[in-house]
CSV table of C-alpha atoms in Angstrom, one decimal:
chain,number,residue,atom,x,y,z
A,17,MET,CA,-15.9,-40.2,-37.3
A,18,HIS,CA,-15.5,-39.4,-33.6
A,19,THR,CA,-16.7,-36.0,-32.3
A,20,ASP,CA,-16.6,-34.6,-28.8
A,21,THR,CA,-20.0,-34.1,-27.3
A,22,ASP,CA,-21.2,-31.6,-24.7
A,23,THR,CA,-22.5,-33.8,-22.0
A,24,GLU,CA,-24.9,-31.2,-20.7
A,25,THR,CA,-26.6,-30.3,-24.0
A,26,GLY,CA,-25.9,-33.4,-26.1
A,27,THR,CA,-24.5,-31.2,-29.0
A,28,ASP,CA,-21.2,-31.6,-30.6
A,29,LYS,CA,-18.4,-29.2,-29.4
A,30,SER,CA,-17.0,-26.8,-32.0
A,31,PRO,CA,-13.2,-26.6,-32.6
A,32,LEU,CA,-13.1,-23.3,-30.7
A,33,GLU,CA,-15.0,-24.8,-27.7
A,34,LYS,CA,-12.6,-27.7,-27.6
A,35,ALA,CA,-9.6,-25.4,-27.8
A,36,ILE,CA,-10.6,-23.2,-24.9
A,37,GLY,CA,-12.2,-26.0,-22.8
A,38,GLY,CA,-9.2,-26.1,-20.5
A,39,LEU,CA,-9.2,-22.4,-19.8
A,40,ALA,CA,-12.1,-22.1,-17.4
A,41,LEU,CA,-11.9,-19.1,-15.1
A,42,ARG,CA,-11.7,-19.6,-11.4
A,43,ASN,CA,-11.9,-17.1,-8.5
A,44,ILE,CA,-8.8,-17.2,-6.3
A,45,GLY,CA,-10.1,-14.3,-4.2
A,46,PRO,CA,-10.3,-12.2,-2.3
A,47,ALA,CA,-11.3,-9.6,-4.8
A,48,PHE,CA,-14.7,-11.4,-5.2
A,49,MET,CA,-15.4,-10.5,-1.6
A,50,GLY,CA,-13.6,-7.2,-1.1
A,51,GLY,CA,-13.3,-5.2,-4.3
A,52,ARG,CA,-10.1,-3.3,-5.1
A,53,ILE,CA,-6.7,-4.8,-4.1
A,54,SER,CA,-4.5,-2.0,-2.7
A,55,ASP,CA,-1.4,-3.9,-1.9
A,56,ILE,CA,0.2,-7.4,-1.8
A,57,ALA,CA,3.1,-8.6,0.4
A,58,VAL,CA,4.8,-12.0,-0.2
A,59,HIS,CA,6.7,-13.8,2.6
A,60,PRO,CA,10.4,-13.7,1.7
A,61,GLY,CA,11.0,-17.3,2.9
A,62,HIS,CA,7.7,-18.9,1.9
A,63,LYS,CA,6.7,-17.8,-1.5
A,64,SER,CA,3.2,-19.4,-1.2
A,65,THR,CA,2.3,-17.2,1.7
A,66,TRP,CA,0.8,-13.9,0.7
A,67,TYR,CA,-0.9,-11.0,2.5
A,68,VAL,CA,-3.4,-9.0,0.5
A,69,ALA,CA,-4.7,-5.6,1.5
A,70,VAL,CA,-8.1,-4.8,0.1
A,71,GLY,CA,-9.3,-1.2,-0.4
A,72,SER,CA,-12.7,-1.9,1.3
A,73,GLY,CA,-12.3,-5.4,2.6
A,74,GLY,CA,-9.7,-5.8,5.3
A,75,VAL,CA,-6.6,-8.0,5.0
A,76,TRP,CA,-6.5,-11.6,3.7
A,77,LYS,CA,-3.8,-14.3,3.9
A,78,THR,CA,-3.1,-17.4,1.9
A,79,VAL,CA,-0.5,-20.0,2.6
A,80,ASN,CA,-1.0,-22.0,-0.6
A,81,ALA,CA,-0.5,-19.4,-3.3
A,82,GLY,CA,-4.2,-18.4,-3.5
A,83,THR,CA,-6.0,-21.7,-3.4
A,84,THR,CA,-7.6,-20.8,-0.1
A,85,TRP,CA,-7.9,-17.5,1.8
A,86,GLU,CA,-8.4,-16.4,5.4
A,87,PRO,CA,-9.5,-13.0,6.5
A,88,ILE,CA,-7.2,-11.8,9.3
A,89,PHE,CA,-8.3,-8.2,10.0
A,90,ASP,CA,-12.0,-8.6,10.7
A,91,ASN,CA,-11.8,-7.9,14.4
A,92,GLU,CA,-10.2,-4.5,14.0
A,93,THR,CA,-11.9,-1.1,13.7
A,94,SER,CA,-11.0,-0.3,10.1
A,95,TYR,CA,-11.9,-2.3,7.0
A,96,SER,CA,-10.3,0.1,4.5
A,97,ILE,CA,-6.7,-0.8,3.9
A,98,GLY,CA,-4.0,1.3,2.1
A,99,CYS,CA,-0.9,-0.8,2.3
A,100,ILE,CA,0.8,-3.8,4.0
A,101,ALA,CA,4.5,-4.6,4.7
A,102,ILE,CA,6.3,-7.7,6.0
A,103,ASP,CA,9.3,-7.1,8.3
A,104,PRO,CA,12.4,-8.2,6.4
A,105,ILE,CA,14.2,-9.3,9.6
A,106,GLU,CA,11.3,-11.0,11.3
A,107,PRO,CA,8.7,-12.0,8.7
A,108,SER,CA,6.2,-12.9,11.4
A,109,ILE,CA,5.9,-9.1,12.1
A,110,ILE,CA,3.3,-7.6,9.7
A,111,TRP,CA,2.5,-3.8,9.4
A,112,VAL,CA,-0.7,-2.5,8.0
A,113,GLY,CA,-1.6,1.0,7.0
A,114,THR,CA,-5.4,1.6,7.1
A,115,GLY,CA,-7.3,3.9,4.9
A,116,GLU,CA,-7.1,3.2,1.1
A,117,ALA,CA,-4.8,5.8,-0.5
A,118,VAL,CA,-7.1,6.9,-3.3
A,119,SER,CA,-9.3,10.0,-3.6
A,120,GLY,CA,-12.7,8.9,-4.9
A,121,ARG,CA,-16.0,9.7,-3.4
A,122,HIS,CA,-16.4,6.0,-2.5
A,123,VAL,CA,-13.2,5.6,-0.4
A,124,ALA,CA,-13.4,4.9,3.3
A,125,TRP,CA,-10.9,6.2,5.8
A,126,GLY,CA,-8.7,4.4,8.3
A,127,ASP,CA,-7.6,4.9,11.9
A,128,GLY,CA,-3.9,4.5,11.8
A,129,VAL,CA,-1.1,2.0,11.6
A,130,TYR,CA,-1.4,-1.6,12.9
A,131,ARG,CA,1.2,-4.2,13.7
A,132,SER,CA,1.0,-8.0,14.2
A,133,LEU,CA,3.8,-9.9,16.0
A,134,ASN,CA,2.3,-13.3,15.1
A,135,ALA,CA,1.8,-13.4,11.3
A,136,GLY,CA,-1.6,-11.8,11.5
A,137,LYS,CA,-3.3,-13.7,14.3
A,138,THR,CA,-3.6,-10.6,16.5
A,139,TRP,CA,-3.1,-6.9,15.9
A,140,SER,CA,-2.2,-3.7,17.9
A,141,CYS,CA,-2.9,-0.2,16.8
A,142,MET,CA,0.4,1.7,16.8
A,143,GLY,CA,-0.8,5.2,16.3
A,144,LEU,CA,-1.2,7.8,13.6
A,145,LYS,CA,-5.0,7.7,14.0
A,146,LYS,CA,-5.5,11.0,12.3
A,147,SER,CA,-3.7,10.0,9.1
A,148,GLU,CA,-6.9,8.5,7.6
A,149,HIS,CA,-5.2,7.4,4.4
A,150,ILE,CA,-1.8,5.6,4.4
A,151,ALA,CA,0.0,4.9,1.2
A,152,ASP,CA,3.3,3.1,2.0
A,153,ILE,CA,5.2,1.6,4.9
A,154,LEU,CA,9.0,1.0,4.8
A,155,ILE,CA,10.9,-1.0,7.3
A,156,ASP,CA,14.7,-0.5,7.6
A,157,PRO,CA,16.3,-3.9,6.7
A,158,ARG,CA,19.1,-3.2,9.1
A,159,ASP,CA,17.0,-2.3,12.2
A,160,ASN,CA,13.3,-3.3,12.3
A,161,ASN,CA,12.7,-0.8,15.0
A,162,VAL,CA,13.0,1.9,12.3
A,163,VAL,CA,9.8,2.3,10.3
A,164,TYR,CA,8.7,5.0,7.9
A,165,VAL,CA,5.0,5.7,7.1
A,166,ALA,CA,3.7,7.7,4.1
A,167,ALA,CA,0.4,9.3,5.0
A,168,GLU,CA,-1.8,11.1,2.5
A,169,GLY,CA,-3.9,12.6,5.3
A,170,PRO,CA,-7.6,13.4,5.3
A,171,LEU,CA,-9.3,13.6,2.0
A,172,TRP,CA,-12.3,15.8,2.9
A,173,SER,CA,-10.4,18.3,5.1
A,174,SER,CA,-7.0,19.8,5.7
A,175,GLY,CA,-4.7,19.0,8.6
A,176,GLY,CA,-4.6,15.7,10.3
A,177,GLU,CA,-1.4,13.6,10.2
A,178,ARG,CA,0.1,13.8,6.7
A,179,GLY,CA,3.6,13.5,5.3
A,180,VAL,CA,6.3,11.1,6.2
A,181,PHE,CA,6.5,9.8,9.8
A,182,LYS,CA,9.4,7.9,11.3
A,183,THR,CA,9.7,5.7,14.4
A,184,THR,CA,12.9,4.4,15.9
A,185,ASP,CA,11.2,2.4,18.6
A,186,ALA,CA,8.9,0.1,16.6
A,187,GLY,CA,5.9,2.4,16.7
A,188,ALA,CA,5.9,3.5,20.3
A,189,THR,CA,6.5,7.0,19.2
A,190,TRP,CA,6.3,8.7,15.8
A,191,HIS,CA,8.0,11.9,14.5
A,192,PRO,CA,7.0,13.9,11.4
A,193,ILE,CA,10.1,14.1,9.2
A,194,LEU,CA,8.6,15.5,5.9
A,195,ALA,CA,5.7,17.9,6.0
A,196,ILE,CA,4.7,20.3,3.3
A,197,ASP,CA,1.4,22.0,4.2
A,198,GLU,CA,-2.0,21.4,5.5
A,199,ASP,CA,-3.3,20.0,2.2
A,200,THR,CA,-0.3,18.0,1.0
A,201,GLY,CA,0.5,14.4,2.1
A,202,VAL,CA,2.9,11.7,0.8
A,203,THR,CA,1.6,9.1,-1.6
A,204,SER,CA,4.7,7.1,-2.3
A,205,ILE,CA,8.1,6.4,-0.5
A,206,THR,CA,10.9,4.0,-1.4
A,207,PHE,CA,14.4,3.2,-0.3
A,208,ALA,CA,17.4,3.2,-2.6
A,209,PRO,CA,18.1,-0.6,-2.9
A,210,ASP,CA,21.8,-0.2,-2.0
A,211,ASN,CA,21.3,2.2,0.9
A,212,PRO,CA,18.2,2.5,3.2
A,213,ASP,CA,19.4,5.9,4.4
A,214,THR,CA,18.5,7.2,0.9
A,215,ILE,CA,14.8,7.7,0.7
A,216,TYR,CA,12.6,9.1,-2.2
A,217,ALA,CA,9.2,10.5,-1.3
A,218,ALA,CA,6.4,11.8,-3.6
A,219,THR,CA,4.2,14.4,-2.1
A,220,TYR,CA,0.6,14.9,-3.2
A,221,GLN,CA,-1.6,18.0,-2.8
A,222,ARG,CA,-5.3,17.2,-3.0
A,223,ARG,CA,-8.7,18.0,-1.6
A,224,ARG,CA,-12.1,16.5,-2.2
A,225,ARG,CA,-15.3,18.5,-1.7
A,226,VAL,CA,-18.9,17.6,-2.4
A,227,TRP,CA,-19.0,19.5,-5.7
A,228,SER,CA,-15.4,19.0,-6.9
A,229,PHE,CA,-12.0,17.3,-6.6
A,230,LEU,CA,-8.7,19.3,-6.7
A,231,GLY,CA,-6.0,16.8,-7.4
A,232,GLY,CA,-2.5,18.2,-7.6
A,233,GLY,CA,-0.9,21.6,-6.9
A,234,PRO,CA,2.3,23.3,-6.0
A,235,GLY,CA,2.7,20.9,-3.0
A,236,SER,CA,3.0,17.9,-5.3
A,237,GLY,CA,6.6,16.9,-6.0
A,238,ILE,CA,9.5,14.5,-5.4
A,239,HIS,CA,11.9,14.8,-2.5
A,240,LYS,CA,15.1,13.0,-1.6
A,241,SER,CA,16.8,12.3,1.7
A,242,THR,CA,20.3,10.8,2.1
A,243,ASP,CA,20.4,10.7,5.9
A,244,GLY,CA,17.4,8.6,6.9
A,245,GLY,CA,14.9,11.4,6.6
A,246,THR,CA,16.7,14.0,8.8
A,247,THR,CA,16.9,16.4,5.9
A,248,TRP,CA,15.3,16.5,2.5
A,249,ARG,CA,15.7,18.3,-0.8
A,250,ARG,CA,13.1,18.8,-3.5
A,251,ILE,CA,14.1,17.4,-6.9
A,252,SER,CA,13.2,19.6,-9.9
A,253,GLU,CA,15.7,18.6,-12.7
A,254,GLY,CA,13.9,16.9,-15.5
A,255,LEU,CA,10.4,17.1,-14.0
A,256,PRO,CA,7.5,19.2,-15.1
A,257,LYS,CA,7.7,22.9,-14.2
A,258,THR,CA,3.9,23.1,-13.8
A,259,ASN,CA,1.8,21.8,-10.9
A,260,MET,CA,2.0,18.0,-10.7
A,261,GLY,CA,-0.6,15.4,-9.5
A,262,LYS,CA,-0.2,12.0,-7.9
A,263,ILE,CA,3.2,10.4,-8.3
A,264,GLY,CA,4.3,6.8,-7.8
A,265,LEU,CA,7.9,5.9,-7.3
A,266,ALA,CA,10.2,2.9,-7.9
A,267,VAL,CA,13.9,2.3,-7.8
A,268,THR,CA,15.4,-0.7,-9.6
A,269,PRO,CA,18.1,-2.9,-7.8
A,270,ALA,CA,19.6,-3.4,-11.2
A,271,ALA,CA,20.6,0.2,-11.3
A,272,PRO,CA,20.1,1.9,-7.9
A,273,ASP,CA,20.7,5.4,-9.4
A,274,THR,CA,17.7,5.0,-11.7
A,275,VAL,CA,14.5,6.2,-10.2
A,276,PHE,CA,11.1,5.9,-12.0
A,277,ALA,CA,8.3,8.4,-11.3
């Protein structure tokens, strides 16, 4: 009778060992090097090209669906990354928001928004240096000079640059278009799939101190704009009447009027 033998130990393999023998784990990175993955962006025309933002490990790029990786943000002044976005019109333009958008004691801060014009080879800081923690970047699919940034703002202090910021000149200047108070930033923004002038934004009030963390408050909520961020209204129907905490938003293209929070 034939039995499979483990070549290293010389012992016969059990049925279970034979069954799972082809399921060996392999590291496709870069989590092994950098820790938490904060965001992933996939090239719209080359599905094997991914950009991965690491909470405490910079930005990594693969052109072969994760077989090999290249660090592409190591020469910049921030290693903590909150989000990454690919320009839908010119995919060689990549935007990065520095400062992981979480609130733990361990989290490092960033120094603003960066842009690459050559698929991550070189980067330029485009401002918002006082934002410290950036959660989302939206690029208008009709005009890539129009970009929105959701900034949570400093974790350990009030003030800074927090809220939603908009540029109409590809980052040369920024304007705050949604601001609540000195302790409330924005932790999620998303376009309506059928109309980029319609934007949903989730605000988040928080403050960390050495002895405590206050997550949530009257500043937390969901806001909607139908004119590209010029005006906003706070949504209350169907939402908790008490103070809320951190909110994530998503809108489905299958039913653009359906918003998940």
